[in-house]
N, CA, C and O of each residue as an XYZ file, in Angstrom:
704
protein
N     -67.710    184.509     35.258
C     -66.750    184.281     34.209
C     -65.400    183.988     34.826
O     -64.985    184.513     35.860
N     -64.687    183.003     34.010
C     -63.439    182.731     34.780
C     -62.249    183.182     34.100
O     -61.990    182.966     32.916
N     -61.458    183.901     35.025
C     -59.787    184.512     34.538
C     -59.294    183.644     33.567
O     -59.109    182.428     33.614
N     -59.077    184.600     32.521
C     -57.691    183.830     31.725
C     -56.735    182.909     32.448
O     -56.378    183.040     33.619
N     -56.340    181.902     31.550
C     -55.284    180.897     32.684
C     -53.867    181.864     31.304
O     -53.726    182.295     30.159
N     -53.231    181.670     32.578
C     -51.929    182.863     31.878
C     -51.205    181.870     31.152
O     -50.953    180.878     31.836
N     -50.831    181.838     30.081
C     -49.267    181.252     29.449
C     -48.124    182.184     29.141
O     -47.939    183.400     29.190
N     -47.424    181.102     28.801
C     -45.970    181.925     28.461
C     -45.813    182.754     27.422
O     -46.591    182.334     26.565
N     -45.465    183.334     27.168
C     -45.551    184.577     25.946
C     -44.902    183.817     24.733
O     -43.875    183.144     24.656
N     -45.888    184.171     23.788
C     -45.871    183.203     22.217
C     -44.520    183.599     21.625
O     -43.908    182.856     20.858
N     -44.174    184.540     21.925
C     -42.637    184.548     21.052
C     -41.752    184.351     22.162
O     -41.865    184.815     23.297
N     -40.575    183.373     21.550
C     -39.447    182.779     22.401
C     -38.538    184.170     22.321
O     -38.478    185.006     21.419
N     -37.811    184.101     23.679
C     -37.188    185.205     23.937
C     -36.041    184.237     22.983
O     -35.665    183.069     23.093
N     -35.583    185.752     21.655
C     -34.451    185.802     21.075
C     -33.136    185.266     21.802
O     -32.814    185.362     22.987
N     -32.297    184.510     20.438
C     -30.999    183.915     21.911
C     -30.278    185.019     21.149
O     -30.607    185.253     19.986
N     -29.417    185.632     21.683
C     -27.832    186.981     21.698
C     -27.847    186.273     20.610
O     -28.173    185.118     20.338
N     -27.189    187.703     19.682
C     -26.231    187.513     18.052
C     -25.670    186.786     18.091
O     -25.845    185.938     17.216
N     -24.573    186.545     19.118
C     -23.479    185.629     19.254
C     -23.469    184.355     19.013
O     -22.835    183.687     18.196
N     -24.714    183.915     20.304
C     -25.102    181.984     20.367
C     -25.898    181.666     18.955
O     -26.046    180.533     18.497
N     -26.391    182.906     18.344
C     -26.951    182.162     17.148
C     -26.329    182.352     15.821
O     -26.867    182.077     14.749
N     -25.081    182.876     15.998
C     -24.194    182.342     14.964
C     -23.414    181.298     15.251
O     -23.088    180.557     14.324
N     -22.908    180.999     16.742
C     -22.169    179.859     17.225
C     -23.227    178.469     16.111
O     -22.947    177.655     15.231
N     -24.712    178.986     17.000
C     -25.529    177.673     16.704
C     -25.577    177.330     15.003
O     -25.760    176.208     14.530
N     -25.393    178.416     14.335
C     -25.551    178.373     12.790
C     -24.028    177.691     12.322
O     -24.064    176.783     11.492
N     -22.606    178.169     12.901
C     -21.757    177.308     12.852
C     -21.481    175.819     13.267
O     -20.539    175.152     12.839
N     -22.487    175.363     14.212
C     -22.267    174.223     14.978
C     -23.242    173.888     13.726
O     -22.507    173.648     12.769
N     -24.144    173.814     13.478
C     -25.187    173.369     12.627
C     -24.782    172.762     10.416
O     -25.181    171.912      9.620
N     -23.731    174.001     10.457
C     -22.994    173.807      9.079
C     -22.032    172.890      9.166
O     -21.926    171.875      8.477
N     -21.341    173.252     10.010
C     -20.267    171.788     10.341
C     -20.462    170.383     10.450
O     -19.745    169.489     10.001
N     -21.990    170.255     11.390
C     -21.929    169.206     11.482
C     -23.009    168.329     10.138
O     -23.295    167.136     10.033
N     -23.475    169.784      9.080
C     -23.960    169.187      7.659
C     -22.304    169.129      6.966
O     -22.306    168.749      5.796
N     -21.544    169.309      7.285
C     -20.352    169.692      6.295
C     -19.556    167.846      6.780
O     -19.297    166.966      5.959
N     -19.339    167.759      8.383
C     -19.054    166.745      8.582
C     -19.425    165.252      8.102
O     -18.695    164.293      7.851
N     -20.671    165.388      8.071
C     -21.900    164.769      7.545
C     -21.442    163.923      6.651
O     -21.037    162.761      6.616
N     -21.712    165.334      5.507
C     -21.436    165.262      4.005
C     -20.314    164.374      3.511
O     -20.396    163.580      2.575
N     -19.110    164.648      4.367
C     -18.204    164.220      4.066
C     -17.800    162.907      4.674
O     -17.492    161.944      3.970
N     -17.803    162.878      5.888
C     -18.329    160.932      6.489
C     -18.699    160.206      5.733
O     -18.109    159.257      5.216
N     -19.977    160.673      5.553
C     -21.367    159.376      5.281
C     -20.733    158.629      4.422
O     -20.614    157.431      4.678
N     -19.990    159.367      2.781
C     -19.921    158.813      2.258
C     -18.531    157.460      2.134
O     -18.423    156.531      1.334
N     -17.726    157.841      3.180
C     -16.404    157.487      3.344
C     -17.128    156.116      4.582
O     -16.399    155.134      4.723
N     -18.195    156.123      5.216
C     -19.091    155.089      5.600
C     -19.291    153.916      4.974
O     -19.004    152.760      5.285
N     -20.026    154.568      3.697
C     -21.059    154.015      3.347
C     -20.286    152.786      2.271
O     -20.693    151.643      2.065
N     -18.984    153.501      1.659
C     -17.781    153.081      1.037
C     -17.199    151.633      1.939
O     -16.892    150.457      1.746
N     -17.268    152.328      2.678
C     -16.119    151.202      3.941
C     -17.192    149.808      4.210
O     -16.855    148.625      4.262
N     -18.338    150.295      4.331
C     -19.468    148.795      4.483
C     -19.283    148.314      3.481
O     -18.868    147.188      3.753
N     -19.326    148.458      2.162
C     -19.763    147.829      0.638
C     -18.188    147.231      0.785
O     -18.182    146.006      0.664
N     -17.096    147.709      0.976
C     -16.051    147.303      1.215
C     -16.383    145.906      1.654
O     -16.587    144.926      0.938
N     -16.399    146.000      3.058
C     -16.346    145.140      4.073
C     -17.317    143.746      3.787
O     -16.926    142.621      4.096
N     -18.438    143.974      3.246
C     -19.388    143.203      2.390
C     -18.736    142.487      1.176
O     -18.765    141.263      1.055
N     -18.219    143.219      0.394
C     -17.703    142.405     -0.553
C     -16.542    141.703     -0.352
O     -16.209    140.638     -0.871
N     -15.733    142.633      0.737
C     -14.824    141.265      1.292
C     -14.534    140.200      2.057
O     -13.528    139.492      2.104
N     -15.885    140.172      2.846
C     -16.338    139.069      3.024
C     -17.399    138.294      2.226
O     -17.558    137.179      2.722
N     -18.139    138.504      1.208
C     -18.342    138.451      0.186
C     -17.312    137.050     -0.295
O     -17.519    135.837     -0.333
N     -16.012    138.011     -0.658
C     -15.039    137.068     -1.879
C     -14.515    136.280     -0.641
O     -14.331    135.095     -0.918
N     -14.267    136.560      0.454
C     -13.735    135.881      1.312
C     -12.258    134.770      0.825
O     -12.338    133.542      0.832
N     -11.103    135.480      0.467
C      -9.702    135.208      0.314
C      -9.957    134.851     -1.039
O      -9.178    134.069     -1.582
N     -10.712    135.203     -1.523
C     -10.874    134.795     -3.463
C     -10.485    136.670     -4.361
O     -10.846    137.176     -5.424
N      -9.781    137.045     -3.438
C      -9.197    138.426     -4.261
C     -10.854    139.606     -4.549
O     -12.069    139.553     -4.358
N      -9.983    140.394     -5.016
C     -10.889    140.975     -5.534
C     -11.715    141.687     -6.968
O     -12.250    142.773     -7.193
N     -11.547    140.788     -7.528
C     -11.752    140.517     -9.395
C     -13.083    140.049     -9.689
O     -13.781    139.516     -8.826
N     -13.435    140.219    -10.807
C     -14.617    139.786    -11.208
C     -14.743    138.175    -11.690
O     -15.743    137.482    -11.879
N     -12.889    137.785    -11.844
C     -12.771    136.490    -12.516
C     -13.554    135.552    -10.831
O     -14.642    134.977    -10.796
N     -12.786    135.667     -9.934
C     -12.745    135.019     -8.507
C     -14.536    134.693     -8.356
O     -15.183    133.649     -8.427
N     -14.921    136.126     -8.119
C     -16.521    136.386     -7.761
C     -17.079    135.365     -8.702
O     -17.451    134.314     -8.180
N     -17.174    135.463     -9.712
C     -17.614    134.439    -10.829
C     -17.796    132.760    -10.681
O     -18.645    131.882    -10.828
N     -16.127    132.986    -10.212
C     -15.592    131.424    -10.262
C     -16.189    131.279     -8.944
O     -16.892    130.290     -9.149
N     -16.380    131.592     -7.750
C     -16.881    131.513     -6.225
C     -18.302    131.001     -6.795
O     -18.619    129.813     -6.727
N     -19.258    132.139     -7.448
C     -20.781    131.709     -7.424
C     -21.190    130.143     -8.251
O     -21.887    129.211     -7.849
N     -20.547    130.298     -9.356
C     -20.378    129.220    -10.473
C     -19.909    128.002     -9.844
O     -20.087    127.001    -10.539
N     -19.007    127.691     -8.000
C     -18.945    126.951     -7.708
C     -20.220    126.247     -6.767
O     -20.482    125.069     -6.523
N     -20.876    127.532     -6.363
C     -21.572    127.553     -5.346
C     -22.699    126.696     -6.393
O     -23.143    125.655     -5.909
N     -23.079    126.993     -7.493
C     -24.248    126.912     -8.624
C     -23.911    125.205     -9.134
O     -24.739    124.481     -9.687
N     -22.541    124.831     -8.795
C     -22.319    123.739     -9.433
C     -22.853    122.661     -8.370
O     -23.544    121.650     -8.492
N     -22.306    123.233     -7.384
C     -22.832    122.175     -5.839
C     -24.454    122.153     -5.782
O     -25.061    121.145     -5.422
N     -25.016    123.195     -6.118
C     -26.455    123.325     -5.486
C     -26.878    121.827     -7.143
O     -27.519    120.788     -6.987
N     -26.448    122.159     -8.041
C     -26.807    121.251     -9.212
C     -26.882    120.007     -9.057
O     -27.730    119.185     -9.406
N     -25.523    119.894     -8.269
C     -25.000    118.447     -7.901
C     -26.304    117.654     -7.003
O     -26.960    116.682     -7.380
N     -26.422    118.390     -5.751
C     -27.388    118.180     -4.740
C     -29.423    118.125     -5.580
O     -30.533    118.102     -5.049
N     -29.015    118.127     -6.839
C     -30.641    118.031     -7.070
C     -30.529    116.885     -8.541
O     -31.341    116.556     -9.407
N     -29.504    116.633     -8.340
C     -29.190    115.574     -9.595
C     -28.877    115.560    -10.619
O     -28.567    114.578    -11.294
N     -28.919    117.171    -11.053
C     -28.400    117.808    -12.658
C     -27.509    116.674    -12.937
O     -26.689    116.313    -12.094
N     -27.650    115.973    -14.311
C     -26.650    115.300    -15.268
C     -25.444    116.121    -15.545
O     -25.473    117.343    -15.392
N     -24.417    115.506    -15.935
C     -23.193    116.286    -16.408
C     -23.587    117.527    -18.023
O     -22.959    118.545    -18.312
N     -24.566    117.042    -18.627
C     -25.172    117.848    -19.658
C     -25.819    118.942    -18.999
O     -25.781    120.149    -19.238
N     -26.316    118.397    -18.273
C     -27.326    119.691    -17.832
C     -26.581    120.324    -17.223
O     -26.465    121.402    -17.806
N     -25.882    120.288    -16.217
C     -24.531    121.059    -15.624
C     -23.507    122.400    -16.650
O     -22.977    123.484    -16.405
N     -23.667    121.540    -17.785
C     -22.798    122.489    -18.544
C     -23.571    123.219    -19.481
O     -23.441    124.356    -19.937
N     -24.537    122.175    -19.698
C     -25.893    124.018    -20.120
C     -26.047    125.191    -19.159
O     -25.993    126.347    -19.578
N     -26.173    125.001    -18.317
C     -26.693    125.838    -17.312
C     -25.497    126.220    -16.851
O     -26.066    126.859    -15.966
N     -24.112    126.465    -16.581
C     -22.713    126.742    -16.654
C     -22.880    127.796    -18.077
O     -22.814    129.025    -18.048
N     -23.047    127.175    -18.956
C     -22.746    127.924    -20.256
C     -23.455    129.396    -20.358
O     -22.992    130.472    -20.738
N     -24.858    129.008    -19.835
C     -25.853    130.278    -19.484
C     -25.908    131.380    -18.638
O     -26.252    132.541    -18.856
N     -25.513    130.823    -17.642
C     -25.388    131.690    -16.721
C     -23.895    132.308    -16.857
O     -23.824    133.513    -16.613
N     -22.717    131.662    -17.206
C     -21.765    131.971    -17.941
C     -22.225    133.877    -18.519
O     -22.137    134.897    -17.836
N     -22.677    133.739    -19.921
C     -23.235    134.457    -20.725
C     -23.679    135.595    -19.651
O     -23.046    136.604    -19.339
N     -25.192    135.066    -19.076
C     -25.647    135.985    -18.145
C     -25.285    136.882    -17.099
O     -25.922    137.820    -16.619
N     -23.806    136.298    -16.743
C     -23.050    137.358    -15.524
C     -22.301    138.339    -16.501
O     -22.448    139.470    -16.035
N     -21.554    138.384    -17.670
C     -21.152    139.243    -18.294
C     -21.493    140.593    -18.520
O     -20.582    141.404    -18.686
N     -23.062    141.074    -18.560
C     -23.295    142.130    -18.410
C     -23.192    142.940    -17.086
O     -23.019    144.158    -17.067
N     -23.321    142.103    -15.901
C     -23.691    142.177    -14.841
C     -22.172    142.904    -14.008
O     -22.029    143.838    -13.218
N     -21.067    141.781    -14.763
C     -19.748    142.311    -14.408
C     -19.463    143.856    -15.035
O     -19.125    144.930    -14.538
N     -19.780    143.386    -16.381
C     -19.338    144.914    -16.797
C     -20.058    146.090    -16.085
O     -19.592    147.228    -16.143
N     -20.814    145.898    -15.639
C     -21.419    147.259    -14.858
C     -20.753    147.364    -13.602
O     -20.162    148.417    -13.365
N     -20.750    146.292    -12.614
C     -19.733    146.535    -11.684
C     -18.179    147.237    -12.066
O     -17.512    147.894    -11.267
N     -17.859    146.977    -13.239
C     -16.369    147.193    -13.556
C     -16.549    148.493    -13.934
O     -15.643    149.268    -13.629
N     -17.461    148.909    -14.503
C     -17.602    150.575    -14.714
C     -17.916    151.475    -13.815
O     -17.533    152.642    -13.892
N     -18.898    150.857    -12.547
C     -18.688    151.620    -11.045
C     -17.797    152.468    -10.960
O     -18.265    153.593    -11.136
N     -16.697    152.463    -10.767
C     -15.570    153.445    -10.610
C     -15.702    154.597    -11.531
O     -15.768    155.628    -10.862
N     -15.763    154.815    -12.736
C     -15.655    155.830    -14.018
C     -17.478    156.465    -13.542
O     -17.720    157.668    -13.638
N     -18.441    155.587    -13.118
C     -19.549    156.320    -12.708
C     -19.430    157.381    -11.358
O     -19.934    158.498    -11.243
N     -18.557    156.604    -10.357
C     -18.680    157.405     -8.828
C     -17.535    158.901     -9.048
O     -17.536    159.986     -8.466
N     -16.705    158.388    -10.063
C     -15.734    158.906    -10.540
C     -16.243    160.375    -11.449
O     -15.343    161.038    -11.963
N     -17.386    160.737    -11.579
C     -18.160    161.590    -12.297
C     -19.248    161.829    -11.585
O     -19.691    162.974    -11.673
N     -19.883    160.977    -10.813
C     -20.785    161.779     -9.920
C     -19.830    162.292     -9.070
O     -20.168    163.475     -9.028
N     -18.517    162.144     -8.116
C     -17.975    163.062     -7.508
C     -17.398    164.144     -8.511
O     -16.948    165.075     -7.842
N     -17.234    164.381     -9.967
C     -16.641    165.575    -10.276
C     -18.112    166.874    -10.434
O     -18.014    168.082    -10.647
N     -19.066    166.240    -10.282
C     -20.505    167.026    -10.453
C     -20.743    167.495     -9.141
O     -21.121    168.652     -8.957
N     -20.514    166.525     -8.008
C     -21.166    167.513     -6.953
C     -20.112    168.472     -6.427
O     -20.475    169.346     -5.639
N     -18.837    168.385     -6.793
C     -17.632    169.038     -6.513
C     -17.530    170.107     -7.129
O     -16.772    170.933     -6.621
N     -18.202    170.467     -8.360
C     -18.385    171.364     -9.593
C     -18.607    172.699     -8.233
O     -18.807    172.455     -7.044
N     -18.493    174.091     -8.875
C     -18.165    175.004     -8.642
C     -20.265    175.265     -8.359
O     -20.832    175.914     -7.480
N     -20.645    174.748     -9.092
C     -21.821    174.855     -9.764
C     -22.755    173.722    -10.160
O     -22.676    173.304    -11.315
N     -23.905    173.014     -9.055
C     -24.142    171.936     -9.077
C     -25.019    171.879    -10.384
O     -25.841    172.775    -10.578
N     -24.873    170.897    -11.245
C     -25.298    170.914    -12.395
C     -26.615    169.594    -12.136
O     -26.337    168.417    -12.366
N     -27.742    169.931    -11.737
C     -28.984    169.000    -11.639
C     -29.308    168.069    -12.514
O     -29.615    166.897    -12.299
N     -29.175    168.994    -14.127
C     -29.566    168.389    -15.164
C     -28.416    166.916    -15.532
O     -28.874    165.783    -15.680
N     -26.977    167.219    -15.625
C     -26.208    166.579    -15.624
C     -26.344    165.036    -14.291
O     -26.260    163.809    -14.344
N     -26.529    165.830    -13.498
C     -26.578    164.506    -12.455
C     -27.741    163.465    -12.943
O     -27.505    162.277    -13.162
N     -29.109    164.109    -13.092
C     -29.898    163.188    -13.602
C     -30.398    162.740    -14.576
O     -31.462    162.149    -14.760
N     -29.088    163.223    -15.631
C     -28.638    162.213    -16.912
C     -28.238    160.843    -16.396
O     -28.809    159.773    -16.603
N     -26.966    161.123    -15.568
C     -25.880    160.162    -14.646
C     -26.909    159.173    -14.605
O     -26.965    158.067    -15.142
N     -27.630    159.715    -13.943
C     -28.494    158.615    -12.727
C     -29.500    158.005    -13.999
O     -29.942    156.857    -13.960
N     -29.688    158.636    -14.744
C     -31.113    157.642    -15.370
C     -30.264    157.002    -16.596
O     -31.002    156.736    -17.545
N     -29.460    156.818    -16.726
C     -27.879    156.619    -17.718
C     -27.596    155.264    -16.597
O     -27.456    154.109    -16.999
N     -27.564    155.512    -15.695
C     -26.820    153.918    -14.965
C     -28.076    152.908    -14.812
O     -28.252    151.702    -14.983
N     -28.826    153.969    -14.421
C     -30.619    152.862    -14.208
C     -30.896    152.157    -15.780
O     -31.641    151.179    -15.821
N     -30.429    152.550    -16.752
C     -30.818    152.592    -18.020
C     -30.116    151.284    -18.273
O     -30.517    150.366    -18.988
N     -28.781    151.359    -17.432
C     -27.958    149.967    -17.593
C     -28.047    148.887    -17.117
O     -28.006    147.768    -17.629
N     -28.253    149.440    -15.450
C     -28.828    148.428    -14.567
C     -29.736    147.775    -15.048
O     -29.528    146.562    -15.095
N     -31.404    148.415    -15.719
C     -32.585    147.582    -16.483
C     -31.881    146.772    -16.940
O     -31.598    145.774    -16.276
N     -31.323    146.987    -18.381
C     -30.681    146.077    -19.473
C     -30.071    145.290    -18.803
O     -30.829    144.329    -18.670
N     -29.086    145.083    -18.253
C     -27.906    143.983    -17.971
C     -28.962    143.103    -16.670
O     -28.822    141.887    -16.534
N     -30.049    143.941    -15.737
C     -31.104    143.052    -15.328
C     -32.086    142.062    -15.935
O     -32.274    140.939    -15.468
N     -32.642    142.508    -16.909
C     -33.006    141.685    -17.650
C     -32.400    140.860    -18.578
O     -33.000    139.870    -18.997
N     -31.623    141.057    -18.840
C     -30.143    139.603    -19.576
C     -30.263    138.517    -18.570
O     -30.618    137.360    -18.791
N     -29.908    139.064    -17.397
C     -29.724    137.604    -16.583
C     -30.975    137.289    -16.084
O     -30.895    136.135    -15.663
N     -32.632    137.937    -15.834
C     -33.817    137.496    -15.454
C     -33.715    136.309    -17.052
O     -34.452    135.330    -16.932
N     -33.297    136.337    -17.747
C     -33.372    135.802    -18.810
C     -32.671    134.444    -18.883
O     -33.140    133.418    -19.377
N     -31.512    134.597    -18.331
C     -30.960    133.998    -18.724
C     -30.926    132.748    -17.708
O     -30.554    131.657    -18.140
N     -31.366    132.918    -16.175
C     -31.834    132.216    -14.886
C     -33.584    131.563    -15.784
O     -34.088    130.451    -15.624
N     -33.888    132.214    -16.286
C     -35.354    131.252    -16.937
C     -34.965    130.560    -17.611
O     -35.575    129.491    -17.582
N     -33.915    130.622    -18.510
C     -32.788    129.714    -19.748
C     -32.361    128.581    -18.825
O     -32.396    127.446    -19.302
N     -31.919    128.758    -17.430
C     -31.004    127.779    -17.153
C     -31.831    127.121    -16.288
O     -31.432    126.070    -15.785
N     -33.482    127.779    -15.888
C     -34.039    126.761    -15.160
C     -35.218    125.814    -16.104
O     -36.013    124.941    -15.757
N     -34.876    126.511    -17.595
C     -35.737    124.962    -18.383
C     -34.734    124.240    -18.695
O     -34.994    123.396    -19.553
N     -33.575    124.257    -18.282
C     -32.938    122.905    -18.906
C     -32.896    121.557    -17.548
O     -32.420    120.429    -17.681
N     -33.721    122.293    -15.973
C     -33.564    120.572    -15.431
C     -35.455    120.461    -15.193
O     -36.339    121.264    -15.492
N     -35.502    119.298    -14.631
C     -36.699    118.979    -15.296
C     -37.446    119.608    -13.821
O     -36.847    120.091    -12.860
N     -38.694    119.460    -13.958
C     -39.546    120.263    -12.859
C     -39.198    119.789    -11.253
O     -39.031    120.329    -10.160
N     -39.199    118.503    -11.807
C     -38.897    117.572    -10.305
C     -37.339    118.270     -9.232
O     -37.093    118.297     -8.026
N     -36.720    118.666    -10.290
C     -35.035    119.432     -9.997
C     -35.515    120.678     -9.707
O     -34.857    121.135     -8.773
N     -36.561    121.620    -10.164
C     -36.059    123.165     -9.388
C     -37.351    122.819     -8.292
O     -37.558    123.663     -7.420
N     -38.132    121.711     -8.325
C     -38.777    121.826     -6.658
C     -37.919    121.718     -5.759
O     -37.938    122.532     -4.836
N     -36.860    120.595     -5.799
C     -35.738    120.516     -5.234
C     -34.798    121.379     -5.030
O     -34.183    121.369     -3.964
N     -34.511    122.305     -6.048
C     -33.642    123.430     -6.182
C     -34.085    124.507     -4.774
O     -33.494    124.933     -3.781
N     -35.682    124.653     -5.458
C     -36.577    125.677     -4.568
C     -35.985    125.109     -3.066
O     -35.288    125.803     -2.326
N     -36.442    123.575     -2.737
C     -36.415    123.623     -0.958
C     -35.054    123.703     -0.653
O     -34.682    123.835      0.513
N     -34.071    123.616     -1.840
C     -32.589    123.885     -0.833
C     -32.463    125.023     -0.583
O     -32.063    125.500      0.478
N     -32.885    125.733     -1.806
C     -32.618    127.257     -1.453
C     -33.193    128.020      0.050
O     -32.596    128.768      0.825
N     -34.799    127.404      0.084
C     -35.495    127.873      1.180
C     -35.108    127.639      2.509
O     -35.363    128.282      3.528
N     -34.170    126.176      2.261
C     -33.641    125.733      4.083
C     -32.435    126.540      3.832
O     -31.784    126.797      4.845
N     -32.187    126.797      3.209
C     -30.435    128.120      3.405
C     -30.582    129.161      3.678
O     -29.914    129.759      4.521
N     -31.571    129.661      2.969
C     -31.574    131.296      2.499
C     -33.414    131.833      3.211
O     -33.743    132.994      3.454
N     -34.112    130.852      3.351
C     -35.432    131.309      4.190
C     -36.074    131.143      2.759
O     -35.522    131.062      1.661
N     -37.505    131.115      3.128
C     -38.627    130.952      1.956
C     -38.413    132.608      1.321
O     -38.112    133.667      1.872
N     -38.804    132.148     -0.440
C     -38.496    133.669     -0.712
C     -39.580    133.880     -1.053
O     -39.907    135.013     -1.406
């Protein structure tokens, strides 16, 4: 019969009171640091995105609008849209960004209330995921306005125009 092969003893030798409150302080701080970064991060990218995004077109919902609506007029131009069809599809999509803005424009009064909830004395769960299924509730709706309203503006050019539409998009933006 062959000797036990020896190992190390199954319980880790305890670290001193001391290092394992140090380690429990190093450990809260750097969830506390965290906490408080990430989001001052995560802020500063969406920033930085949308301002290059508007790229010297301010920062308004009128600009953003007027930027895409130019971008939408050129891609039209390049597939032959008539001056009619141009301003149908202007008029529609018109319509269709309106919901879309207003939800961006209410962002603020939303982040503006999810920070007074997690700040609460007393994290209120139920309340938060009112919040949250309250903005999703909006997001759906004002999503489907404009899935709507992009099917509105692609029966007004004729089939031959969104094949065309399709390959500009695909040599810009990659096959979707």
């Amino acid at each position: 019969m062959s000797d036990p092969i020896p190992t190390p003893s199954s319980s880790p030798r305890a670290a001193p009171p001391r290092r394992r409150w140090l380690a429990g302080v190093a450990l809260a701080a750097a969830f506390v640091a965290g906490g408080v970064t990430l989001p001052v991060v995560v802020a500063s990218a969406q920033d930085a995105a949308m301002g290059s995004m508007m790229s010297g077109h301010g920062r308004d919902h009128a600009a953003m609008h007027a930027m895409v609506m130019a971008h939408v007029s050129k891609m039209l131009d390049e597939v032959g849209a008539s001056a009619d069809q141009k301003s149908k599809i202007e008029a529609i999509l018109h319509d269709g960004f309106k919901p879309m803005m207003t939800l961006h424009g209410d962002m603020a009064e939303t982040h503006r209330a999810l920070h007074d909830l997690l700040i609460a004395p007393t994290i209120d769960r139920r309340a938060l995921e009112q919040l949250r299924a309250a903005e999703i509730a909006k997001l759906d709706q004002a999503s489907r306005g404009m899935t709507q309203s992009l099917a509105d503006a692609a029966e007004v050019l004729r089939p031959d125009q969104r094949a065309k539409l399709a390959s500009l998009i695909a040599a810009r933006h990659g096959p979707s």
